[in-house]
Amino acid sequence: MTRRLKRLLVAGAAGFIGSNFVRHLRRTHPDVEITVLDKLTYAGNLANLAELDGQPGYRFVHGDICDEKLVDSLAAETDAIVNFAAETHVDRSLMDPFAFVETDVRGTAVLCEAARKHGHEVFLLISTDEVYGDVRTGRSTETDPLKPRSPYSASKAGGEHIAQAYAESFGLPLLVTRGSNNYGPHQYPEKLIPVLITNAIDDRPLPLYNDGSAVRDYVFVEDHCRAIDQVLHEAPVGNVYNIGTGVETSGLQVAEAVLAIMGKPKSLIEFVADRPGHDYRYALDISRITALGWETQVELGEGLERTVRWYVDHPDWWRPLKSGEYWEYYRRNYRPLVT
Ligand code: NAD
Ligand code: DAU
């Protein structure tokens, strides 16, 4: 099946994945009219969407997904919603959980209500593999129970539950994607890979929690965006899709790969105090998304090289972000490892 969408509301697209997705969609579906709604939190950045400014069929609205009136008016002018808007960083969720509950749960409910009221064709919620919790053995399938362990993942699971309740109770045409760890251009330098790269550029220590052994599935953001595009246009409503590469990599392996690409010494690695409640492993069963015909195109080695090159070439993008509040957060977050 191919769904022909005409007017799309994309929430949270001034951030990392959303902005990559909107740029991707302009290439694959240039006829779709796109309205971006974004609050421009510390993680939202209009520079991420600058190349779309002034293009016909694109508009940016500065606002909050929790603003019922605004969301209702935008839903009245569109046929479908893709929701990227969220508080997204686990470490920050340990410092300020309520902001996560507000946006990731209540904000999702506000979007669902507007989509229901205006009879939208599809509501795609961008969720995360973190909703499965720490997975020490095996791989998570889409029917596994949700066992989130951080305020971030619990809020994302809460958003999923609200959306599922709208699907069950009111027939909301819901799709959910659960993506693994994204990396690539335009990622705010608080997540592991951009922290490692931007610190290495400045010969600063590369902080790894505990012993750097926690495992993630790192997916290049453009691969994730292709999968989201495919789910949005081809998947039957009512389905959930895991999106990842199926490859497991530790933080230490990522740090060593980044340093090798950059020609910097391993002595820059610094083991620091662990994240409280750290999930040590996520691992996805990706058979459902591959059955749609999607596959990884950019392996981690190539993706890291492209990402390092992008940060080296764009200090004007990330240097202004690493100032003021950023360093306050950084000092609060990173503590010495006590052995
Ligand atoms: P990000 O932090 O880079 O961007 C989030 C965006 O949401 C920002 O532009 C921010 O301004 C906006 N936003 C926050 N609160 C808002 C509100 N109340 N109203 C409107 N806009 C608001 O996040 P990201 O890494 O691009 O993640 C996007 C989505 O994908 C999130 O829902 C996240 O949970 C999910 N996800 C992320 C990853 C990852 O590895 N980064 C993996 C899987 C899923
Ligand atoms: O799995 C998908 C999720 O991936 C998304 O839903 C989240 O929005 C996104 O933030 C990300 O969460 P993680 O907590 O997995 O990503 P982060 O980059 O913060 O950490 C990746 C791993 O690296 C994790 O094991 C913690 C570790 N880490 C992280 C940072 C920031 C370090 O060792 N040092 C660090 O400085």
PDB file of N, CA, C and O and ligand atoms in Angstrom, residues 17 87-91 127-131 152 156 179-182 187 190-196 206-210 212-218 250-252 272 274-275 278-282 329-330 333-334, ligand 2:
ATOM      1  N   ILE A  17      16.704  14.533  14.921  1.00  0.00           N
ATOM      2  CA  ILE A  17      16.138  13.568  13.965  1.00  0.00           C
ATOM      3  C   ILE A  17      15.047  14.229  13.123  1.00  0.00           C
ATOM      4  O   ILE A  17      14.960  14.022  11.907  1.00  0.00           O
ATOM      5  N   GLU A  87      11.309  15.858  25.295  1.00  0.00           N
ATOM      6  CA  GLU A  87      12.560  15.979  26.044  1.00  0.00           C
ATOM      7  C   GLU A  87      13.234  14.632  25.848  1.00  0.00           C
ATOM      8  O   GLU A  87      12.595  13.582  26.027  1.00  0.00           O
ATOM      9  N   THR A  88      14.539  14.639  25.488  1.00  0.00           N
ATOM     10  CA  THR A  88      15.115  13.394  24.965  1.00  0.00           C
ATOM     11  C   THR A  88      16.342  12.868  25.691  1.00  0.00           C
ATOM     12  O   THR A  88      16.810  11.778  25.356  1.00  0.00           O
ATOM     13  N   HIS A  89      16.904  13.625  26.632  1.00  0.00           N
ATOM     14  CA  HIS A  89      18.189  13.163  27.171  1.00  0.00           C
ATOM     15  C   HIS A  89      18.031  12.515  28.546  1.00  0.00           C
ATOM     16  O   HIS A  89      17.575  13.151  29.501  1.00  0.00           O
ATOM     17  N   VAL A  90      18.424  11.262  28.633  1.00  0.00           N
ATOM     18  CA  VAL A  90      18.254  10.472  29.865  1.00  0.00           C
ATOM     19  C   VAL A  90      18.881  11.175  31.069  1.00  0.00           C
ATOM     20  O   VAL A  90      18.265  11.279  32.141  1.00  0.00           O
ATOM     21  N   ASP A  91      20.109  11.695  30.919  1.00  0.00           N
ATOM     22  CA  ASP A  91      20.783  12.317  32.070  1.00  0.00           C
ATOM     23  C   ASP A  91      20.019  13.540  32.570  1.00  0.00           C
ATOM     24  O   ASP A  91      19.930  13.781  33.767  1.00  0.00           O
ATOM     25  N   SER A 127       8.863   6.827  18.925  1.00  0.00           N
ATOM     26  CA  SER A 127       9.234   6.376  20.264  1.00  0.00           C
ATOM     27  C   SER A 127      10.642   5.783  20.235  1.00  0.00           C
ATOM     28  O   SER A 127      11.413   6.044  19.295  1.00  0.00           O
ATOM     29  N   THR A 128      10.971   5.012  21.238  1.00  0.00           N
ATOM     30  CA  THR A 128      12.369   4.624  21.439  1.00  0.00           C
ATOM     31  C   THR A 128      12.493   3.182  21.929  1.00  0.00           C
ATOM     32  O   THR A 128      11.590   2.674  22.608  1.00  0.00           O
ATOM     33  N   ASP A 129      13.638   2.578  21.642  1.00  0.00           N
ATOM     34  CA  ASP A 129      13.871   1.210  22.159  1.00  0.00           C
ATOM     35  C   ASP A 129      14.023   1.210  23.684  1.00  0.00           C
ATOM     36  O   ASP A 129      14.009   0.149  24.315  1.00  0.00           O
ATOM     37  N   GLU A 130      14.207   2.404  24.284  1.00  0.00           N
ATOM     38  CA  GLU A 130      14.396   2.454  25.743  1.00  0.00           C
ATOM     39  C   GLU A 130      13.140   2.047  26.501  1.00  0.00           C
ATOM     40  O   GLU A 130      13.217   1.742  27.691  1.00  0.00           O
ATOM     41  N   VAL A 131      11.979   2.022  25.839  1.00  0.00           N
ATOM     42  CA  VAL A 131      10.752   1.637  26.550  1.00  0.00           C
ATOM     43  C   VAL A 131      10.797   0.176  26.997  1.00  0.00           C
ATOM     44  O   VAL A 131      10.087  -0.209  27.919  1.00  0.00           O
ATOM     45  N   TYR A 152      13.037   9.480  31.547  1.00  0.00           N
ATOM     46  CA  TYR A 152      12.867   9.676  30.098  1.00  0.00           C
ATOM     47  C   TYR A 152      12.093   8.511  29.480  1.00  0.00           C
ATOM     48  O   TYR A 152      11.050   8.705  28.833  1.00  0.00           O
ATOM     49  N   LYS A 156       8.344   8.374  27.751  1.00  0.00           N
ATOM     50  CA  LYS A 156       8.084   7.932  26.367  1.00  0.00           C
ATOM     51  C   LYS A 156       7.083   6.772  26.368  1.00  0.00           C
ATOM     52  O   LYS A 156       6.179   6.715  25.529  1.00  0.00           O
ATOM     53  N   GLY A 179      12.878   3.524  17.776  1.00  0.00           N
ATOM     54  CA  GLY A 179      14.212   3.588  17.195  1.00  0.00           C
ATOM     55  C   GLY A 179      15.293   3.350  18.230  1.00  0.00           C
ATOM     56  O   GLY A 179      15.108   3.594  19.429  1.00  0.00           O
ATOM     57  N   SER A 180      16.441   2.889  17.750  1.00  0.00           N
ATOM     58  CA  SER A 180      17.613   2.721  18.628  1.00  0.00           C
ATOM     59  C   SER A 180      18.406   4.031  18.619  1.00  0.00           C
ATOM     60  O   SER A 180      17.930   5.058  18.143  1.00  0.00           O
ATOM     61  N   ASN A 181      19.653   3.994  19.125  1.00  0.00           N
ATOM     62  CA  ASN A 181      20.460   5.225  19.272  1.00  0.00           C
ATOM     63  C   ASN A 181      20.860   5.814  17.929  1.00  0.00           C
ATOM     64  O   ASN A 181      21.642   5.208  17.195  1.00  0.00           O
ATOM     65  N   ASN A 182      20.342   6.986  17.636  1.00  0.00           N
ATOM     66  CA  ASN A 182      20.692   7.682  16.392  1.00  0.00           C
ATOM     67  C   ASN A 182      21.986   8.485  16.573  1.00  0.00           C
ATOM     68  O   ASN A 182      22.263   8.983  17.658  1.00  0.00           O
ATOM     69  N   GLN A 187      23.285  16.594  15.737  1.00  0.00           N
ATOM     70  CA  GLN A 187      22.881  16.067  17.052  1.00  0.00           C
ATOM     71  C   GLN A 187      23.461  16.948  18.146  1.00  0.00           C
ATOM     72  O   GLN A 187      24.672  17.223  18.180  1.00  0.00           O
ATOM     73  N   GLU A 190      25.202  16.669  23.678  1.00  0.00           N
ATOM     74  CA  GLU A 190      25.047  16.095  25.023  1.00  0.00           C
ATOM     75  C   GLU A 190      24.979  14.567  24.937  1.00  0.00           C
ATOM     76  O   GLU A 190      25.238  13.874  25.904  1.00  0.00           O
ATOM     77  N   LYS A 191      24.604  14.043  23.747  1.00  0.00           N
ATOM     78  CA  LYS A 191      24.520  12.592  23.554  1.00  0.00           C
ATOM     79  C   LYS A 191      25.931  12.051  23.314  1.00  0.00           C
ATOM     80  O   LYS A 191      26.837  12.791  22.911  1.00  0.00           O
ATOM     81  N   LEU A 192      26.122  10.743  23.536  1.00  0.00           N
ATOM     82  CA  LEU A 192      27.481  10.188  23.573  1.00  0.00           C
ATOM     83  C   LEU A 192      28.348  10.588  22.369  1.00  0.00           C
ATOM     84  O   LEU A 192      29.441  11.133  22.544  1.00  0.00           O
ATOM     85  N   ILE A 193      27.871  10.301  21.156  1.00  0.00           N
ATOM     86  CA  ILE A 193      28.782  10.447  20.001  1.00  0.00           C
ATOM     87  C   ILE A 193      29.185  11.907  19.763  1.00  0.00           C
ATOM     88  O   ILE A 193      30.387  12.195  19.632  1.00  0.00           O
ATOM     89  N   PRO A 194      28.257  12.875  19.768  1.00  0.00           N
ATOM     90  CA  PRO A 194      28.740  14.257  19.607  1.00  0.00           C
ATOM     91  C   PRO A 194      29.544  14.777  20.802  1.00  0.00           C
ATOM     92  O   PRO A 194      30.406  15.656  20.614  1.00  0.00           O
ATOM     93  N   VAL A 195      29.313  14.246  22.006  1.00  0.00           N
ATOM     94  CA  VAL A 195      30.188  14.621  23.136  1.00  0.00           C
ATOM     95  C   VAL A 195      31.611  14.152  22.828  1.00  0.00           C
ATOM     96  O   VAL A 195      32.582  14.909  22.955  1.00  0.00           O
ATOM     97  N   LEU A 196      31.724  12.884  22.396  1.00  0.00           N
ATOM     98  CA  LEU A 196      33.059  12.329  22.121  1.00  0.00           C
ATOM     99  C   LEU A 196      33.761  13.126  21.025  1.00  0.00           C
ATOM    100  O   LEU A 196      34.930  13.504  21.158  1.00  0.00           O
ATOM    101  N   LEU A 206      37.356  12.382  27.025  1.00  0.00           N
ATOM    102  CA  LEU A 206      36.130  11.751  26.495  1.00  0.00           C
ATOM    103  C   LEU A 206      35.498  10.944  27.637  1.00  0.00           C
ATOM    104  O   LEU A 206      36.025   9.882  28.010  1.00  0.00           O
ATOM    105  N   PRO A 207      34.383  11.427  28.225  1.00  0.00           N
ATOM    106  CA  PRO A 207      33.856  10.762  29.418  1.00  0.00           C
ATOM    107  C   PRO A 207      33.050   9.515  29.084  1.00  0.00           C
ATOM    108  O   PRO A 207      32.118   9.552  28.288  1.00  0.00           O
ATOM    109  N   LEU A 208      33.416   8.387  29.712  1.00  0.00           N
ATOM    110  CA  LEU A 208      32.638   7.149  29.562  1.00  0.00           C
ATOM    111  C   LEU A 208      32.148   6.738  30.944  1.00  0.00           C
ATOM    112  O   LEU A 208      32.946   6.690  31.897  1.00  0.00           O
ATOM    113  N   TYR A 209      30.853   6.444  31.031  1.00  0.00           N
ATOM    114  CA  TYR A 209      30.300   6.059  32.321  1.00  0.00           C
ATOM    115  C   TYR A 209      30.844   4.690  32.746  1.00  0.00           C
ATOM    116  O   TYR A 209      30.856   3.736  31.949  1.00  0.00           O
ATOM    117  N   ASN A 210      31.250   4.635  34.014  1.00  0.00           N
ATOM    118  CA  ASN A 210      31.760   3.407  34.620  1.00  0.00           C
ATOM    119  C   ASN A 210      32.945   2.859  33.812  1.00  0.00           C
ATOM    120  O   ASN A 210      33.986   3.489  33.782  1.00  0.00           O
ATOM    121  N   GLY A 212      32.573   1.916  30.431  1.00  0.00           N
ATOM    122  CA  GLY A 212      32.303   2.047  28.989  1.00  0.00           C
ATOM    123  C   GLY A 212      31.764   0.782  28.349  1.00  0.00           C
ATOM    124  O   GLY A 212      31.779   0.650  27.124  1.00  0.00           O
ATOM    125  N   SER A 213      31.259  -0.146  29.159  1.00  0.00           N
ATOM    126  CA  SER A 213      30.853  -1.443  28.587  1.00  0.00           C
ATOM    127  C   SER A 213      29.383  -1.491  28.156  1.00  0.00           C
ATOM    128  O   SER A 213      28.956  -2.473  27.555  1.00  0.00           O
ATOM    129  N   ALA A 214      28.601  -0.440  28.484  1.00  0.00           N
ATOM    130  CA  ALA A 214      27.169  -0.477  28.128  1.00  0.00           C
ATOM    131  C   ALA A 214      27.013  -0.537  26.605  1.00  0.00           C
ATOM    132  O   ALA A 214      27.719   0.145  25.861  1.00  0.00           O
ATOM    133  N   VAL A 215      26.056  -1.362  26.185  1.00  0.00           N
ATOM    134  CA  VAL A 215      25.896  -1.674  24.763  1.00  0.00           C
ATOM    135  C   VAL A 215      24.676  -0.962  24.182  1.00  0.00           C
ATOM    136  O   VAL A 215      23.610  -0.924  24.796  1.00  0.00           O
ATOM    137  N   ARG A 216      24.849  -0.406  22.999  1.00  0.00           N
ATOM    138  CA  ARG A 216      23.744   0.213  22.274  1.00  0.00           C
ATOM    139  C   ARG A 216      23.785  -0.261  20.823  1.00  0.00           C
ATOM    140  O   ARG A 216      24.794  -0.763  20.341  1.00  0.00           O
ATOM    141  N   ASP A 217      22.671   0.000  20.109  1.00  0.00           N
ATOM    142  CA  ASP A 217      22.576  -0.257  18.664  1.00  0.00           C
ATOM    143  C   ASP A 217      22.584   1.119  18.012  1.00  0.00           C
ATOM    144  O   ASP A 217      21.584   1.842  18.083  1.00  0.00           O
ATOM    145  N   TYR A 218      23.720   1.516  17.415  1.00  0.00           N
ATOM    146  CA  TYR A 218      23.846   2.866  16.852  1.00  0.00           C
ATOM    147  C   TYR A 218      23.419   2.875  15.389  1.00  0.00           C
ATOM    148  O   TYR A 218      24.024   2.202  14.550  1.00  0.00           O
ATOM    149  N   SER A 250      29.740  -1.292  22.215  1.00  0.00           N
ATOM    150  CA  SER A 250      29.887  -0.678  23.546  1.00  0.00           C
ATOM    151  C   SER A 250      30.336   0.776  23.393  1.00  0.00           C
ATOM    152  O   SER A 250      30.890   1.180  22.355  1.00  0.00           O
ATOM    153  N   GLY A 251      30.150   1.541  24.449  1.00  0.00           N
ATOM    154  CA  GLY A 251      30.606   2.937  24.457  1.00  0.00           C
ATOM    155  C   GLY A 251      32.108   3.017  24.240  1.00  0.00           C
ATOM    156  O   GLY A 251      32.603   3.895  23.522  1.00  0.00           O
ATOM    157  N   LEU A 252      32.844   2.083  24.863  1.00  0.00           N
ATOM    158  CA  LEU A 252      34.308   2.076  24.713  1.00  0.00           C
ATOM    159  C   LEU A 252      34.696   1.841  23.255  1.00  0.00           C
ATOM    160  O   LEU A 252      35.590   2.512  22.718  1.00  0.00           O
ATOM    161  N   VAL A 272      34.230   7.842  34.086  1.00  0.00           N
ATOM    162  CA  VAL A 272      33.624   8.716  35.096  1.00  0.00           C
ATOM    163  C   VAL A 272      32.511   7.947  35.818  1.00  0.00           C
ATOM    164  O   VAL A 272      32.162   6.819  35.437  1.00  0.00           O
ATOM    165  N   ASP A 274      29.134   6.354  37.057  1.00  0.00           N
ATOM    166  CA  ASP A 274      28.081   5.792  36.214  1.00  0.00           C
ATOM    167  C   ASP A 274      26.808   6.642  36.273  1.00  0.00           C
ATOM    168  O   ASP A 274      26.571   7.363  37.242  1.00  0.00           O
ATOM    169  N   ARG A 275      25.999   6.517  35.231  1.00  0.00           N
ATOM    170  CA  ARG A 275      24.646   7.089  35.210  1.00  0.00           C
ATOM    171  C   ARG A 275      23.780   6.297  36.197  1.00  0.00           C
ATOM    172  O   ARG A 275      23.754   5.058  36.107  1.00  0.00           O
ATOM    173  N   HIS A 278      21.575   3.086  35.094  1.00  0.00           N
ATOM    174  CA  HIS A 278      22.041   2.918  33.707  1.00  0.00           C
ATOM    175  C   HIS A 278      21.527   1.604  33.096  1.00  0.00           C
ATOM    176  O   HIS A 278      21.781   0.530  33.625  1.00  0.00           O
ATOM    177  N   ASP A 279      20.817   1.698  31.989  1.00  0.00           N
ATOM    178  CA  ASP A 279      20.439   0.508  31.213  1.00  0.00           C
ATOM    179  C   ASP A 279      21.694   0.024  30.480  1.00  0.00           C
ATOM    180  O   ASP A 279      22.249   0.773  29.670  1.00  0.00           O
ATOM    181  N   TYR A 280      22.112  -1.203  30.738  1.00  0.00           N
ATOM    182  CA  TYR A 280      23.380  -1.648  30.158  1.00  0.00           C
ATOM    183  C   TYR A 280      23.278  -2.212  28.749  1.00  0.00           C
ATOM    184  O   TYR A 280      24.273  -2.312  28.029  1.00  0.00           O
ATOM    185  N   ARG A 281      22.077  -2.574  28.338  1.00  0.00           N
ATOM    186  CA  ARG A 281      21.985  -3.129  26.974  1.00  0.00           C
ATOM    187  C   ARG A 281      20.585  -2.920  26.420  1.00  0.00           C
ATOM    188  O   ARG A 281      19.593  -3.170  27.121  1.00  0.00           O
ATOM    189  N   TYR A 282      20.525  -2.453  25.185  1.00  0.00           N
ATOM    190  CA  TYR A 282      19.301  -2.537  24.380  1.00  0.00           C
ATOM    191  C   TYR A 282      19.649  -3.369  23.163  1.00  0.00           C
ATOM    192  O   TYR A 282      20.747  -3.250  22.612  1.00  0.00           O
ATOM    193  N   TYR A 329      25.245  22.273  33.095  1.00  0.00           N
ATOM    194  CA  TYR A 329      24.732  20.905  33.000  1.00  0.00           C
ATOM    195  C   TYR A 329      25.894  19.915  33.044  1.00  0.00           C
ATOM    196  O   TYR A 329      25.846  18.905  33.750  1.00  0.00           O
ATOM    197  N   TYR A 330      26.936  20.206  32.289  1.00  0.00           N
ATOM    198  CA  TYR A 330      28.076  19.292  32.164  1.00  0.00           C
ATOM    199  C   TYR A 330      28.719  19.060  33.532  1.00  0.00           C
ATOM    200  O   TYR A 330      28.979  17.928  33.925  1.00  0.00           O
ATOM    201  N   ASN A 333      26.528  16.921  35.693  1.00  0.00           N
ATOM    202  CA  ASN A 333      26.337  15.542  35.226  1.00  0.00           C
ATOM    203  C   ASN A 333      27.560  14.653  35.427  1.00  0.00           C
ATOM    204  O   ASN A 333      27.423  13.486  35.770  1.00  0.00           O
ATOM    205  N   TYR A 334      28.739  15.190  35.145  1.00  0.00           N
ATOM    206  CA  TYR A 334      29.930  14.338  35.126  1.00  0.00           C
ATOM    207  C   TYR A 334      30.668  14.420  36.460  1.00  0.00           C
ATOM    208  O   TYR A 334      31.093  15.497  36.870  1.00  0.00           O
TER     209      TYR A 334
HETATM  210  O1  DAU B   2      18.095   4.157  22.496  1.00  0.00           O
HETATM  211  C1  DAU B   2      17.440   5.283  21.994  1.00  0.00           C
HETATM  212  C2  DAU B   2      17.742   6.454  22.883  1.00  0.00           C
HETATM  213  O2  DAU B   2      19.116   6.752  22.694  1.00  0.00           O
HETATM  214  C3  DAU B   2      16.880   7.670  22.627  1.00  0.00           C
HETATM  215  O3  DAU B   2      15.551   7.365  22.905  1.00  0.00           O
HETATM  216  C4  DAU B   2      17.335   8.835  23.504  1.00  0.00           C
HETATM  217  O4  DAU B   2      16.602  10.010  23.185  1.00  0.00           O
HETATM  218  C5  DAU B   2      18.800   9.089  23.258  1.00  0.00           C
HETATM  219  O5  DAU B   2      19.261  10.094  24.142  1.00  0.00           O
HETATM  220  C6  DAU B   2      19.611   7.818  23.448  1.00  0.00           C
HETATM  221  O6  DAU B   2      19.661   7.447  24.848  1.00  0.00           O
HETATM  222  P1  DAU B   2      20.979   6.844  25.510  1.00  0.00           P
HETATM  223  O7  DAU B   2      20.954   7.116  26.946  1.00  0.00           O
HETATM  224  O8  DAU B   2      21.218   5.457  25.078  1.00  0.00           O
HETATM  225  O9  DAU B   2      22.067   7.755  24.732  1.00  0.00           O
HETATM  226  P2  DAU B   2      23.346   8.539  25.244  1.00  0.00           P
HETATM  227  O10 DAU B   2      24.025   9.071  24.034  1.00  0.00           O
HETATM  228  O11 DAU B   2      23.051   9.483  26.348  1.00  0.00           O
HETATM  229  O12 DAU B   2      24.244   7.365  25.856  1.00  0.00           O
HETATM  230  C7  DAU B   2      24.657   6.269  25.043  1.00  0.00           C
HETATM  231  C8  DAU B   2      25.491   5.325  25.917  1.00  0.00           C
HETATM  232  O13 DAU B   2      26.725   5.967  26.263  1.00  0.00           O
HETATM  233  C9  DAU B   2      24.831   4.965  27.241  1.00  0.00           C
HETATM  234  O14 DAU B   2      25.245   3.664  27.612  1.00  0.00           O
HETATM  235  C10 DAU B   2      25.428   5.979  28.230  1.00  0.00           C
HETATM  236  C11 DAU B   2      26.826   6.176  27.678  1.00  0.00           C
HETATM  237  N1  DAU B   2      27.390   7.523  27.860  1.00  0.00           N
HETATM  238  C12 DAU B   2      26.656   8.606  27.517  1.00  0.00           C
HETATM  239  C13 DAU B   2      27.159   9.872  27.625  1.00  0.00           C
HETATM  240  C14 DAU B   2      26.324  11.096  27.259  1.00  0.00           C
HETATM  241  C15 DAU B   2      28.705   7.660  28.319  1.00  0.00           C
HETATM  242  O15 DAU B   2      29.390   6.663  28.620  1.00  0.00           O
HETATM  243  N2  DAU B   2      29.217   8.918  28.417  1.00  0.00           N
HETATM  244  C16 DAU B   2      28.503  10.040  28.102  1.00  0.00           C
HETATM  245  O16 DAU B   2      29.044  11.165  28.227  1.00  0.00           O
END
